């Protein structure tokens, strides 16, 4: 029974990952490319694609041997577009941000004890900030994680810091509670968080918070790249992030406990 449930969960995860792959690349894919993109064996990819095709969610071109989402997938989200049309503006404004600063731009959320990218616009510059939708980062060591934590009261910040430290497998990503709380207070005062090789040596990021147009939940928008470029273009990046958040209501930080 537990094994069957685990298989269903894995199948659901792969289906969503496949849809994100199509959304990110915006082109048809062969079985081999999908297997590589999802990091799964080709027989597993073939079975997933066959099942989704039979359900009408994918179309198959026998000549090019490629798969693409069907109109049924588009219609699934039609009610979301109707109810939350403003959410589509996030992607538009993120693309504008990416083009303006010339570095990777992203939107992220807090997902448990991690920060997770939910939308990205990656830079093609060699050695750039290479992230994709769905990837996780340290909640306490990433710019997006820190700016989201800055919206919580001190007691909650410390609780998350302890949980992150307990779950972290790398000593370098564990934080000292007192120093981290001081850092979060600095983030609150500045209105933005920044990193300089904290997660990946040589790469840094700057992030600010804004409110989801769908639910009002706090989101983070950031720019990442080589630390020299991020620090050298810091004022321009902050100005561009400010223009982005001006399109959405910014959540106010909660009073420190």
Coordinates of C-alpha atoms in Angstrom, one line a residue, residues 30-36 39-49:
X30 CA 12.0 13.8 -27.9
X31 CA 11.8 11.0 -25.4
X32 CA 15.6 11.2 -24.9
X33 CA 15.6 14.9 -24.3
X34 CA 12.8 14.6 -21.8
X35 CA 14.6 11.7 -20.0
X36 CA 17.7 13.9 -19.7
X39 CA 16.9 13.0 -14.9
X40 CA 15.0 9.7 -15.3
X41 CA 15.7 6.5 -17.3
X42 CA 14.4 6.6 -20.9
X43 CA 12.0 3.7 -20.3
X44 CA 10.4 5.6 -17.4
X45 CA 10.1 8.7 -19.6
X46 CA 8.5 6.7 -22.4
X47 CA 5.9 5.3 -20.0
X48 CA 5.1 8.7 -18.6
X49 CA 4.7 10.2 -22.0

